[in-house]
Amino acid sequence: MGLLTGLLTLPLAPVRSVAWLAERILEQAEHQLYDPAVIRRQIAEIEAEVRAGRLPEDEAAELENELLARMMSRQRSGFPEGGNGRPPER
């Protein structure tokens, strides 16, 4: 980027920064939503709640099915296992 271009686009710097930050937040949210390790931990927490008697088994089964469906949707959509939460570039 040249000096003149840099000076002319300087007023847009805050907008670019906000857009960059929004992309990073989206990546982290998708990672938390689809990360198999997080989903497995949530399933373990559900099982612990059932064993402790704080969660009915039918409700637990429904929650586990939702988590497993989320994990499967990630695999079907082509999200990489350890990636950034986005499908591979083509």
C-alpha atoms as a PDB file:
ATOM      1  CA  MET A   1       0.000   0.000   0.000  1.00  0.00           C
ATOM      2  CA  GLY A   2       1.433   3.324  -1.024  1.00  0.00           C
ATOM      3  CA  LEU A   3       1.659   6.418   1.102  1.00  0.00           C
ATOM      4  CA  LEU A   4      -1.121   8.215  -0.776  1.00  0.00           C
ATOM      5  CA  THR A   5      -3.443   5.198  -0.589  1.00  0.00           C
ATOM      6  CA  GLY A   6      -2.675   4.816   3.096  1.00  0.00           C
ATOM      7  CA  LEU A   7      -3.512   8.456   3.778  1.00  0.00           C
ATOM      8  CA  LEU A   8      -6.714   8.361   1.733  1.00  0.00           C
ATOM      9  CA  THR A   9      -7.990   5.196   3.392  1.00  0.00           C
ATOM     10  CA  LEU A  10      -6.925   6.205   6.907  1.00  0.00           C
ATOM     11  CA  PRO A  11     -10.466   7.260   7.879  1.00  0.00           C
ATOM     12  CA  LEU A  12     -11.601   3.690   7.100  1.00  0.00           C
ATOM     13  CA  ALA A  13      -9.113   2.137   9.530  1.00  0.00           C
ATOM     14  CA  PRO A  14     -11.638   1.902  12.405  1.00  0.00           C
ATOM     15  CA  VAL A  15     -14.125   0.177  10.112  1.00  0.00           C
ATOM     16  CA  ARG A  16     -11.506  -2.332   8.969  1.00  0.00           C
ATOM     17  CA  SER A  17     -10.518  -2.948  12.582  1.00  0.00           C
ATOM     18  CA  VAL A  18     -14.109  -3.615  13.614  1.00  0.00           C
ATOM     19  CA  ALA A  19     -14.610  -5.949  10.634  1.00  0.00           C
ATOM     20  CA  TRP A  20     -11.406  -7.821  11.513  1.00  0.00           C
ATOM     21  CA  LEU A  21     -12.492  -8.129  15.141  1.00  0.00           C
ATOM     22  CA  ALA A  22     -15.958  -9.358  14.108  1.00  0.00           C
ATOM     23  CA  GLU A  23     -14.338 -12.067  11.951  1.00  0.00           C
ATOM     24  CA  ARG A  24     -12.163 -13.239  14.865  1.00  0.00           C
ATOM     25  CA  ILE A  25     -15.182 -13.340  17.192  1.00  0.00           C
ATOM     26  CA  LEU A  26     -17.148 -15.339  14.599  1.00  0.00           C
ATOM     27  CA  GLU A  27     -14.260 -17.808  14.225  1.00  0.00           C
ATOM     28  CA  GLN A  28     -14.083 -18.319  17.990  1.00  0.00           C
ATOM     29  CA  ALA A  29     -17.854 -18.714  18.293  1.00  0.00           C
ATOM     30  CA  GLU A  30     -17.903 -21.308  15.502  1.00  0.00           C
ATOM     31  CA  HIS A  31     -14.967 -23.087  17.109  1.00  0.00           C
ATOM     32  CA  GLN A  32     -16.804 -23.287  20.432  1.00  0.00           C
ATOM     33  CA  LEU A  33     -20.019 -24.356  18.733  1.00  0.00           C
ATOM     34  CA  TYR A  34     -18.564 -27.147  16.595  1.00  0.00           C
ATOM     35  CA  ASP A  35     -15.401 -28.236  18.439  1.00  0.00           C
ATOM     36  CA  PRO A  36     -15.734 -31.988  19.116  1.00  0.00           C
ATOM     37  CA  ALA A  37     -13.838 -31.688  22.409  1.00  0.00           C
ATOM     38  CA  VAL A  38     -16.273 -29.044  23.665  1.00  0.00           C
ATOM     39  CA  ILE A  39     -19.248 -31.149  22.563  1.00  0.00           C
ATOM     40  CA  ARG A  40     -17.842 -34.248  24.284  1.00  0.00           C
ATOM     41  CA  ARG A  41     -17.325 -32.245  27.479  1.00  0.00           C
ATOM     42  CA  GLN A  42     -20.925 -30.984  27.310  1.00  0.00           C
ATOM     43  CA  ILE A  43     -22.182 -34.556  26.865  1.00  0.00           C
ATOM     44  CA  ALA A  44     -20.144 -35.643  29.896  1.00  0.00           C
ATOM     45  CA  GLU A  45     -21.664 -32.781  31.905  1.00  0.00           C
ATOM     46  CA  ILE A  46     -25.161 -33.890  30.866  1.00  0.00           C
ATOM     47  CA  GLU A  47     -24.385 -37.463  31.959  1.00  0.00           C
ATOM     48  CA  ALA A  48     -23.104 -36.198  35.309  1.00  0.00           C
ATOM     49  CA  GLU A  49     -26.322 -34.212  35.811  1.00  0.00           C
ATOM     50  CA  VAL A  50     -28.391 -37.339  35.091  1.00  0.00           C
ATOM     51  CA  ARG A  51     -26.333 -39.428  37.553  1.00  0.00           C
ATOM     52  CA  ALA A  52     -26.782 -36.723  40.193  1.00  0.00           C
ATOM     53  CA  GLY A  53     -30.530 -36.770  39.590  1.00  0.00           C
ATOM     54  CA  ARG A  54     -30.728 -33.113  38.551  1.00  0.00           C
ATOM     55  CA  LEU A  55     -31.745 -33.826  34.950  1.00  0.00           C
ATOM     56  CA  PRO A  56     -34.402 -36.261  33.715  1.00  0.00           C
ATOM     57  CA  GLU A  57     -33.166 -38.908  31.293  1.00  0.00           C
ATOM     58  CA  ASP A  58     -35.588 -37.957  28.514  1.00  0.00           C
ATOM     59  CA  GLU A  59     -34.415 -34.329  28.614  1.00  0.00           C
ATOM     60  CA  ALA A  60     -30.790 -35.479  28.728  1.00  0.00           C
ATOM     61  CA  ALA A  61     -31.327 -37.687  25.678  1.00  0.00           C
ATOM     62  CA  GLU A  62     -32.792 -34.734  23.789  1.00  0.00           C
ATOM     63  CA  LEU A  63     -29.835 -32.503  24.716  1.00  0.00           C
ATOM     64  CA  GLU A  64     -27.343 -35.193  23.735  1.00  0.00           C
ATOM     65  CA  ASN A  65     -29.090 -35.689  20.387  1.00  0.00           C
ATOM     66  CA  GLU A  66     -28.839 -31.950  19.695  1.00  0.00           C
ATOM     67  CA  LEU A  67     -25.125 -31.978  20.519  1.00  0.00           C
ATOM     68  CA  LEU A  68     -24.479 -35.036  18.361  1.00  0.00           C
ATOM     69  CA  ALA A  69     -26.445 -33.476  15.490  1.00  0.00           C
ATOM     70  CA  ARG A  70     -24.261 -30.364  15.772  1.00  0.00           C
ATOM     71  CA  MET A  71     -21.120 -32.498  15.654  1.00  0.00           C
ATOM     72  CA  MET A  72     -22.406 -34.409  12.630  1.00  0.00           C
ATOM     73  CA  SER A  73     -23.403 -31.219  10.807  1.00  0.00           C
ATOM     74  CA  ARG A  74     -19.840 -29.963  11.180  1.00  0.00           C
ATOM     75  CA  GLN A  75     -18.480 -33.163   9.641  1.00  0.00           C
ATOM     76  CA  ARG A  76     -21.009 -33.106   6.781  1.00  0.00           C
ATOM     77  CA  SER A  77     -20.330 -29.444   5.985  1.00  0.00           C
ATOM     78  CA  GLY A  78     -16.613 -30.061   5.548  1.00  0.00           C
ATOM     79  CA  PHE A  79     -15.337 -28.126   8.543  1.00  0.00           C
ATOM     80  CA  PRO A  80     -11.823 -29.312   9.342  1.00  0.00           C
ATOM     81  CA  GLU A  81     -11.409 -31.128  12.662  1.00  0.00           C
ATOM     82  CA  GLY A  82      -8.826 -28.761  14.101  1.00  0.00           C
ATOM     83  CA  GLY A  83      -9.412 -25.832  11.815  1.00  0.00           C
ATOM     84  CA  ASN A  84     -10.671 -22.329  12.259  1.00  0.00           C
ATOM     85  CA  GLY A  85     -14.347 -23.219  12.059  1.00  0.00           C
ATOM     86  CA  ARG A  86     -14.659 -22.429   8.370  1.00  0.00           C
ATOM     87  CA  PRO A  87     -14.911 -24.799   5.429  1.00  0.00           C
ATOM     88  CA  PRO A  88     -11.747 -25.209   3.352  1.00  0.00           C
ATOM     89  CA  GLU A  89     -11.138 -22.592   0.655  1.00  0.00           C
ATOM     90  CA  ARG A  90     -11.756 -23.742  -2.904  1.00  0.00           C
END
